[in-house]
Amino acid sequence: MLYVVATPIGNLEDISARALRILSEVELIAAEDTRHTLGLLTHFGIKKPLVSYYEHNKLSRGPELLTKLEAGADIALVSDAGLPGICDPGYELIKSCVDAGIEVTVVPGPCACVTALVLSGLPTDGFVFEGFIGTDNKRRRAFFERLRKEPRTTVCYEAPHRILKTLAELEKLFADAGEPDRRVAILRELTKTHEEALRGTATELIARFETEPPRGEFVLCIAGADDTAGTAPGGPADEAVARAFYEELIARGAAPKAALKDTMEKYGLTRNDAYRIVKVTGGHS
Ligand code: SAM
């Protein structure tokens, strides 16, 4: 069986009792960086054979691990931090096991993406994980294009030396889209001594990093397009968003009175404004 084992993203106390038991029981641990994992195992007094499984040997090492698993070995897969498979090696091995009918289980635990999302204070009812934004210009353009209209919270990993560039691109994107107040949260050094949650507009966060250069590990969370457009109604675009929200509620079967009340609350509208906006389409009766 393959055990996909989450390990701490900073604070060693976040290792689970089950993770420690599984790591002590398996025959072999496949690790992204064996030296890094050796440090973790030593800290917890666990002695186990380690093999490396990382980006540049996963194609050759994967089949070797698969052969062992097929022969009945129990192997744990760990990455440098967090949940293997989320932006680090793991997916291919998991898929190969699934395809080969080998049993796989996950020992859940810390994951920077979900930890950051929760701490961001942005809506969590639906979110998009974009992984690393990366450096490729074409990919970055496509990412910002998706972001312009994305109504859900977007979560992505970003390197500290690129965070200012990314914030500047966000600032421009939101200004062009008429949403300069769209919220951004930067979650830094999660679970570590210097954990920090910075929340504000792209412009406010840029100002912050101009006085103190970005250091450490970062997750970027970006509010959905709908979120701020709705909180500051003022123009025809905002009214269209509020109307669309109301119509969506009606389409889902809400009573007009209840839908009107929800629209007023979500967009901070007075009753008269809400009536006027939804009546444009004859939506409220
Ligand atoms: N598998 C990991 C997980 O479950 O979150 C992610 C691995 S990915 C290679 C590493 C990236 O995750 C970092 O560049 C950073 O963006 C984010 N990250 C990892 N640990 C973090 C932490 N303690 N605080 C903030 N971001 C973190």
PDB file of N, CA, C and O in Angstrom, residues 21-77:
ATOM      1  N   ARG A  21       3.030   7.146  13.315  1.00  0.00           N
ATOM      2  CA  ARG A  21       2.900   5.673  13.367  1.00  0.00           C
ATOM      3  C   ARG A  21       3.188   5.060  11.996  1.00  0.00           C
ATOM      4  O   ARG A  21       3.966   4.113  11.882  1.00  0.00           O
ATOM      5  N   ILE A  22       2.594   5.651  10.952  1.00  0.00           N
ATOM      6  CA  ILE A  22       2.784   5.085   9.607  1.00  0.00           C
ATOM      7  C   ILE A  22       4.266   5.165   9.206  1.00  0.00           C
ATOM      8  O   ILE A  22       4.830   4.196   8.688  1.00  0.00           O
ATOM      9  N   LEU A  23       4.887   6.309   9.491  1.00  0.00           N
ATOM     10  CA  LEU A  23       6.303   6.450   9.124  1.00  0.00           C
ATOM     11  C   LEU A  23       7.169   5.433   9.877  1.00  0.00           C
ATOM     12  O   LEU A  23       8.194   4.981   9.378  1.00  0.00           O
ATOM     13  N   SER A  24       6.742   5.049  11.073  1.00  0.00           N
ATOM     14  CA  SER A  24       7.509   4.048  11.847  1.00  0.00           C
ATOM     15  C   SER A  24       7.243   2.637  11.344  1.00  0.00           C
ATOM     16  O   SER A  24       8.063   1.742  11.555  1.00  0.00           O
ATOM     17  N   GLU A  25       6.074   2.433  10.719  1.00  0.00           N
ATOM     18  CA  GLU A  25       5.691   1.062  10.357  1.00  0.00           C
ATOM     19  C   GLU A  25       6.067   0.644   8.935  1.00  0.00           C
ATOM     20  O   GLU A  25       6.243  -0.533   8.662  1.00  0.00           O
ATOM     21  N   VAL A  26       6.118   1.604   7.997  1.00  0.00           N
ATOM     22  CA  VAL A  26       6.368   1.217   6.595  1.00  0.00           C
ATOM     23  C   VAL A  26       7.781   0.661   6.424  1.00  0.00           C
ATOM     24  O   VAL A  26       8.652   0.871   7.278  1.00  0.00           O
ATOM     25  N   GLU A  27       7.966  -0.028   5.281  1.00  0.00           N
ATOM     26  CA  GLU A  27       9.301  -0.585   5.022  1.00  0.00           C
ATOM     27  C   GLU A  27      10.252   0.472   4.471  1.00  0.00           C
ATOM     28  O   GLU A  27      11.457   0.418   4.664  1.00  0.00           O
ATOM     29  N   LEU A  28       9.670   1.427   3.743  1.00  0.00           N
ATOM     30  CA  LEU A  28      10.498   2.375   2.998  1.00  0.00           C
ATOM     31  C   LEU A  28       9.781   3.712   2.933  1.00  0.00           C
ATOM     32  O   LEU A  28       8.550   3.753   2.826  1.00  0.00           O
ATOM     33  N   ILE A  29      10.565   4.790   2.969  1.00  0.00           N
ATOM     34  CA  ILE A  29       9.966   6.121   2.807  1.00  0.00           C
ATOM     35  C   ILE A  29      10.555   6.759   1.549  1.00  0.00           C
ATOM     36  O   ILE A  29      11.783   6.863   1.413  1.00  0.00           O
ATOM     37  N   ALA A  30       9.675   7.136   0.640  1.00  0.00           N
ATOM     38  CA  ALA A  30      10.122   7.851  -0.562  1.00  0.00           C
ATOM     39  C   ALA A  30       9.964   9.334  -0.268  1.00  0.00           C
ATOM     40  O   ALA A  30       8.867   9.806   0.052  1.00  0.00           O
ATOM     41  N   ALA A  31      11.082  10.080  -0.354  1.00  0.00           N
ATOM     42  CA  ALA A  31      11.063  11.481   0.083  1.00  0.00           C
ATOM     43  C   ALA A  31      11.565  12.392  -1.033  1.00  0.00           C
ATOM     44  O   ALA A  31      12.452  12.019  -1.806  1.00  0.00           O
ATOM     45  N   GLU A  32      11.021  13.596  -1.049  1.00  0.00           N
ATOM     46  CA  GLU A  32      11.432  14.567  -2.065  1.00  0.00           C
ATOM     47  C   GLU A  32      12.920  14.913  -1.871  1.00  0.00           C
ATOM     48  O   GLU A  32      13.679  14.976  -2.821  1.00  0.00           O
ATOM     49  N   ASP A  33      13.295  15.108  -0.603  1.00  0.00           N
ATOM     50  CA  ASP A  33      14.700  15.407  -0.296  1.00  0.00           C
ATOM     51  C   ASP A  33      15.041  14.559   0.928  1.00  0.00           C
ATOM     52  O   ASP A  33      14.549  14.818   2.033  1.00  0.00           O
ATOM     53  N   THR A  34      15.871  13.544   0.692  1.00  0.00           N
ATOM     54  CA  THR A  34      16.110  12.566   1.769  1.00  0.00           C
ATOM     55  C   THR A  34      16.789  13.225   2.983  1.00  0.00           C
ATOM     56  O   THR A  34      16.498  12.867   4.122  1.00  0.00           O
ATOM     57  N   ARG A  35      17.659  14.218   2.714  1.00  0.00           N
ATOM     58  CA  ARG A  35      18.342  14.858   3.848  1.00  0.00           C
ATOM     59  C   ARG A  35      17.346  15.619   4.731  1.00  0.00           C
ATOM     60  O   ARG A  35      17.381  15.575   5.948  1.00  0.00           O
ATOM     61  N   HIS A  36      16.432  16.316   4.044  1.00  0.00           N
ATOM     62  CA  HIS A  36      15.413  17.085   4.755  1.00  0.00           C
ATOM     63  C   HIS A  36      14.537  16.143   5.609  1.00  0.00           C
ATOM     64  O   HIS A  36      14.300  16.385   6.799  1.00  0.00           O
ATOM     65  N   THR A  37      14.104  15.041   4.974  1.00  0.00           N
ATOM     66  CA  THR A  37      13.227  14.102   5.698  1.00  0.00           C
ATOM     67  C   THR A  37      13.983  13.386   6.809  1.00  0.00           C
ATOM     68  O   THR A  37      13.414  13.098   7.871  1.00  0.00           O
ATOM     69  N   LEU A  38      15.286  13.136   6.584  1.00  0.00           N
ATOM     70  CA  LEU A  38      16.082  12.506   7.636  1.00  0.00           C
ATOM     71  C   LEU A  38      16.047  13.386   8.897  1.00  0.00           C
ATOM     72  O   LEU A  38      15.913  12.883  10.013  1.00  0.00           O
ATOM     73  N   GLY A  39      16.108  14.694   8.707  1.00  0.00           N
ATOM     74  CA  GLY A  39      16.045  15.633   9.837  1.00  0.00           C
ATOM     75  C   GLY A  39      14.734  15.466  10.593  1.00  0.00           C
ATOM     76  O   GLY A  39      14.718  15.398  11.833  1.00  0.00           O
ATOM     77  N   LEU A  40      13.657  15.356   9.844  1.00  0.00           N
ATOM     78  CA  LEU A  40      12.327  15.206  10.454  1.00  0.00           C
ATOM     79  C   LEU A  40      12.248  13.881  11.230  1.00  0.00           C
ATOM     80  O   LEU A  40      11.817  13.832  12.389  1.00  0.00           O
ATOM     81  N   LEU A  41      12.705  12.806  10.575  1.00  0.00           N
ATOM     82  CA  LEU A  41      12.626  11.480  11.211  1.00  0.00           C
ATOM     83  C   LEU A  41      13.497  11.435  12.461  1.00  0.00           C
ATOM     84  O   LEU A  41      13.086  10.891  13.499  1.00  0.00           O
ATOM     85  N   THR A  42      14.676  12.024  12.376  1.00  0.00           N
ATOM     86  CA  THR A  42      15.587  12.031  13.530  1.00  0.00           C
ATOM     87  C   THR A  42      14.934  12.774  14.695  1.00  0.00           C
ATOM     88  O   THR A  42      14.979  12.326  15.843  1.00  0.00           O
ATOM     89  N   HIS A  43      14.295  13.897  14.375  1.00  0.00           N
ATOM     90  CA  HIS A  43      13.622  14.688  15.420  1.00  0.00           C
ATOM     91  C   HIS A  43      12.606  13.827  16.179  1.00  0.00           C
ATOM     92  O   HIS A  43      12.452  13.964  17.389  1.00  0.00           O
ATOM     93  N   PHE A  44      11.926  12.934  15.433  1.00  0.00           N
ATOM     94  CA  PHE A  44      10.888  12.107  16.072  1.00  0.00           C
ATOM     95  C   PHE A  44      11.399  10.703  16.435  1.00  0.00           C
ATOM     96  O   PHE A  44      10.609   9.822  16.777  1.00  0.00           O
ATOM     97  N   GLY A  45      12.700  10.500  16.309  1.00  0.00           N
ATOM     98  CA  GLY A  45      13.299   9.216  16.719  1.00  0.00           C
ATOM     99  C   GLY A  45      12.884   8.052  15.835  1.00  0.00           C
ATOM    100  O   GLY A  45      12.780   6.913  16.315  1.00  0.00           O
ATOM    101  N   ILE A  46      12.656   8.326  14.550  1.00  0.00           N
ATOM    102  CA  ILE A  46      12.257   7.242  13.633  1.00  0.00           C
ATOM    103  C   ILE A  46      13.435   6.910  12.728  1.00  0.00           C
ATOM    104  O   ILE A  46      14.062   7.812  12.155  1.00  0.00           O
ATOM    105  N   LYS A  47      13.717   5.606  12.609  1.00  0.00           N
ATOM    106  CA  LYS A  47      14.810   5.169  11.727  1.00  0.00           C
ATOM    107  C   LYS A  47      14.213   4.314  10.626  1.00  0.00           C
ATOM    108  O   LYS A  47      13.608   3.269  10.913  1.00  0.00           O
ATOM    109  N   LYS A  48      14.341   4.740   9.382  1.00  0.00           N
ATOM    110  CA  LYS A  48      13.738   3.994   8.261  1.00  0.00           C
ATOM    111  C   LYS A  48      14.586   4.183   7.024  1.00  0.00           C
ATOM    112  O   LYS A  48      15.160   5.278   6.824  1.00  0.00           O
ATOM    113  N   PRO A  49      14.627   3.196   6.157  1.00  0.00           N
ATOM    114  CA  PRO A  49      15.328   3.415   4.885  1.00  0.00           C
ATOM    115  C   PRO A  49      14.600   4.489   4.062  1.00  0.00           C
ATOM    116  O   PRO A  49      13.370   4.523   4.023  1.00  0.00           O
ATOM    117  N   LEU A  50      15.396   5.368   3.462  1.00  0.00           N
ATOM    118  CA  LEU A  50      14.830   6.462   2.658  1.00  0.00           C
ATOM    119  C   LEU A  50      15.307   6.336   1.223  1.00  0.00           C
ATOM    120  O   LEU A  50      16.470   5.996   0.983  1.00  0.00           O
ATOM    121  N   VAL A  51      14.437   6.618   0.272  1.00  0.00           N
ATOM    122  CA  VAL A  51      14.903   6.760  -1.123  1.00  0.00           C
ATOM    123  C   VAL A  51      14.376   8.088  -1.629  1.00  0.00           C
ATOM    124  O   VAL A  51      13.334   8.573  -1.166  1.00  0.00           O
ATOM    125  N   SER A  52      15.094   8.661  -2.583  1.00  0.00           N
ATOM    126  CA  SER A  52      14.623   9.955  -3.088  1.00  0.00           C
ATOM    127  C   SER A  52      13.601   9.753  -4.195  1.00  0.00           C
ATOM    128  O   SER A  52      13.678   8.806  -4.992  1.00  0.00           O
ATOM    129  N   TYR A  53      12.606  10.610  -4.186  1.00  0.00           N
ATOM    130  CA  TYR A  53      11.605  10.633  -5.251  1.00  0.00           C
ATOM    131  C   TYR A  53      11.300  12.099  -5.477  1.00  0.00           C
ATOM    132  O   TYR A  53      10.634  12.738  -4.678  1.00  0.00           O
ATOM    133  N   TYR A  54      11.873  12.670  -6.509  1.00  0.00           N
ATOM    134  CA  TYR A  54      11.711  14.103  -6.725  1.00  0.00           C
ATOM    135  C   TYR A  54      11.532  14.394  -8.205  1.00  0.00           C
ATOM    136  O   TYR A  54      11.603  13.473  -9.048  1.00  0.00           O
ATOM    137  N   GLU A  55      11.311  15.654  -8.489  1.00  0.00           N
ATOM    138  CA  GLU A  55      10.950  16.090  -9.837  1.00  0.00           C
ATOM    139  C   GLU A  55      11.816  15.439 -10.923  1.00  0.00           C
ATOM    140  O   GLU A  55      11.310  14.971 -11.935  1.00  0.00           O
ATOM    141  N   HIS A  56      13.136  15.388 -10.693  1.00  0.00           N
ATOM    142  CA  HIS A  56      14.016  14.970 -11.792  1.00  0.00           C
ATOM    143  C   HIS A  56      14.355  13.481 -11.801  1.00  0.00           C
ATOM    144  O   HIS A  56      15.085  13.035 -12.671  1.00  0.00           O
ATOM    145  N   ASN A  57      13.852  12.700 -10.839  1.00  0.00           N
ATOM    146  CA  ASN A  57      14.084  11.254 -10.958  1.00  0.00           C
ATOM    147  C   ASN A  57      12.772  10.484 -10.871  1.00  0.00           C
ATOM    148  O   ASN A  57      12.767   9.272 -10.808  1.00  0.00           O
ATOM    149  N   LYS A  58      11.654  11.237 -10.888  1.00  0.00           N
ATOM    150  CA  LYS A  58      10.369  10.546 -10.642  1.00  0.00           C
ATOM    151  C   LYS A  58      10.030   9.550 -11.761  1.00  0.00           C
ATOM    152  O   LYS A  58       9.396   8.534 -11.506  1.00  0.00           O
ATOM    153  N   LEU A  59      10.535   9.822 -12.984  1.00  0.00           N
ATOM    154  CA  LEU A  59      10.179   8.920 -14.085  1.00  0.00           C
ATOM    155  C   LEU A  59      10.930   7.595 -13.986  1.00  0.00           C
ATOM    156  O   LEU A  59      10.398   6.540 -14.333  1.00  0.00           O
ATOM    157  N   SER A  60      12.175   7.639 -13.467  1.00  0.00           N
ATOM    158  CA  SER A  60      12.906   6.380 -13.304  1.00  0.00           C
ATOM    159  C   SER A  60      12.580   5.734 -11.953  1.00  0.00           C
ATOM    160  O   SER A  60      12.429   4.518 -11.843  1.00  0.00           O
ATOM    161  N   ARG A  61      12.449   6.555 -10.909  1.00  0.00           N
ATOM    162  CA  ARG A  61      12.214   6.018  -9.561  1.00  0.00           C
ATOM    163  C   ARG A  61      10.789   5.494  -9.399  1.00  0.00           C
ATOM    164  O   ARG A  61      10.558   4.498  -8.702  1.00  0.00           O
ATOM    165  N   GLY A  62       9.850   6.109 -10.102  1.00  0.00           N
ATOM    166  CA  GLY A  62       8.447   5.703  -9.991  1.00  0.00           C
ATOM    167  C   GLY A  62       8.247   4.216 -10.269  1.00  0.00           C
ATOM    168  O   GLY A  62       7.696   3.494  -9.414  1.00  0.00           O
ATOM    169  N   PRO A  63       8.722   3.717 -11.433  1.00  0.00           N
ATOM    170  CA  PRO A  63       8.527   2.283 -11.731  1.00  0.00           C
ATOM    171  C   PRO A  63       9.176   1.370 -10.690  1.00  0.00           C
ATOM    172  O   PRO A  63       8.634   0.315 -10.360  1.00  0.00           O
ATOM    173  N   GLU A  64      10.340   1.796 -10.153  1.00  0.00           N
ATOM    174  CA  GLU A  64      10.991   0.963  -9.115  1.00  0.00           C
ATOM    175  C   GLU A  64      10.091   0.850  -7.879  1.00  0.00           C
ATOM    176  O   GLU A  64       9.924  -0.234  -7.306  1.00  0.00           O
ATOM    177  N   LEU A  65       9.519   1.980  -7.501  1.00  0.00           N
ATOM    178  CA  LEU A  65       8.632   1.964  -6.319  1.00  0.00           C
ATOM    179  C   LEU A  65       7.392   1.123  -6.603  1.00  0.00           C
ATOM    180  O   LEU A  65       6.921   0.360  -5.757  1.00  0.00           O
ATOM    181  N   LEU A  66       6.908   1.260  -7.845  1.00  0.00           N
ATOM    182  CA  LEU A  66       5.705   0.519  -8.238  1.00  0.00           C
ATOM    183  C   LEU A  66       5.947  -0.997  -8.140  1.00  0.00           C
ATOM    184  O   LEU A  66       5.090  -1.742  -7.661  1.00  0.00           O
ATOM    185  N   THR A  67       7.134  -1.423  -8.581  1.00  0.00           N
ATOM    186  CA  THR A  67       7.470  -2.849  -8.530  1.00  0.00           C
ATOM    187  C   THR A  67       7.434  -3.336  -7.073  1.00  0.00           C
ATOM    188  O   THR A  67       6.871  -4.390  -6.768  1.00  0.00           O
ATOM    189  N   LYS A  68       8.003  -2.533  -6.187  1.00  0.00           N
ATOM    190  CA  LYS A  68       8.022  -2.909  -4.758  1.00  0.00           C
ATOM    191  C   LYS A  68       6.592  -2.963  -4.209  1.00  0.00           C
ATOM    192  O   LYS A  68       6.221  -3.880  -3.480  1.00  0.00           O
ATOM    193  N   LEU A  69       5.796  -1.969  -4.585  1.00  0.00           N
ATOM    194  CA  LEU A  69       4.412  -1.915  -4.087  1.00  0.00           C
ATOM    195  C   LEU A  69       3.616  -3.115  -4.602  1.00  0.00           C
ATOM    196  O   LEU A  69       2.842  -3.732  -3.857  1.00  0.00           O
ATOM    197  N   GLU A  70       3.858  -3.452  -5.868  1.00  0.00           N
ATOM    198  CA  GLU A  70       3.138  -4.598  -6.452  1.00  0.00           C
ATOM    199  C   GLU A  70       3.525  -5.890  -5.745  1.00  0.00           C
ATOM    200  O   GLU A  70       2.729  -6.823  -5.644  1.00  0.00           O
ATOM    201  N   ALA A  71       4.766  -5.924  -5.245  1.00  0.00           N
ATOM    202  CA  ALA A  71       5.224  -7.119  -4.520  1.00  0.00           C
ATOM    203  C   ALA A  71       4.698  -7.132  -3.081  1.00  0.00           C
ATOM    204  O   ALA A  71       5.018  -8.028  -2.301  1.00  0.00           O
ATOM    205  N   GLY A  72       3.961  -6.088  -2.713  1.00  0.00           N
ATOM    206  CA  GLY A  72       3.304  -6.093  -1.394  1.00  0.00           C
ATOM    207  C   GLY A  72       3.936  -5.178  -0.360  1.00  0.00           C
ATOM    208  O   GLY A  72       3.531  -5.198   0.813  1.00  0.00           O
ATOM    209  N   ALA A  73       4.931  -4.373  -0.767  1.00  0.00           N
ATOM    210  CA  ALA A  73       5.589  -3.494   0.220  1.00  0.00           C
ATOM    211  C   ALA A  73       4.665  -2.353   0.631  1.00  0.00           C
ATOM    212  O   ALA A  73       3.828  -1.907  -0.154  1.00  0.00           O
ATOM    213  N   ASP A  74       4.827  -1.917   1.879  1.00  0.00           N
ATOM    214  CA  ASP A  74       4.159  -0.691   2.340  1.00  0.00           C
ATOM    215  C   ASP A  74       5.173   0.435   2.251  1.00  0.00           C
ATOM    216  O   ASP A  74       6.255   0.354   2.861  1.00  0.00           O
ATOM    217  N   ILE A  75       4.831   1.463   1.485  1.00  0.00           N
ATOM    218  CA  ILE A  75       5.756   2.582   1.277  1.00  0.00           C
ATOM    219  C   ILE A  75       5.053   3.883   1.630  1.00  0.00           C
ATOM    220  O   ILE A  75       3.877   4.071   1.301  1.00  0.00           O
ATOM    221  N   ALA A  76       5.784   4.770   2.312  1.00  0.00           N
ATOM    222  CA  ALA A  76       5.225   6.107   2.596  1.00  0.00           C
ATOM    223  C   ALA A  76       5.861   7.094   1.627  1.00  0.00           C
ATOM    224  O   ALA A  76       7.053   7.004   1.327  1.00  0.00           O
ATOM    225  N   LEU A  77       5.042   8.014   1.142  1.00  0.00           N
ATOM    226  CA  LEU A  77       5.541   9.085   0.279  1.00  0.00           C
ATOM    227  C   LEU A  77       5.436  10.392   1.059  1.00  0.00           C
ATOM    228  O   LEU A  77       4.358  10.739   1.552  1.00  0.00           O
TER     229      LEU A  77
END
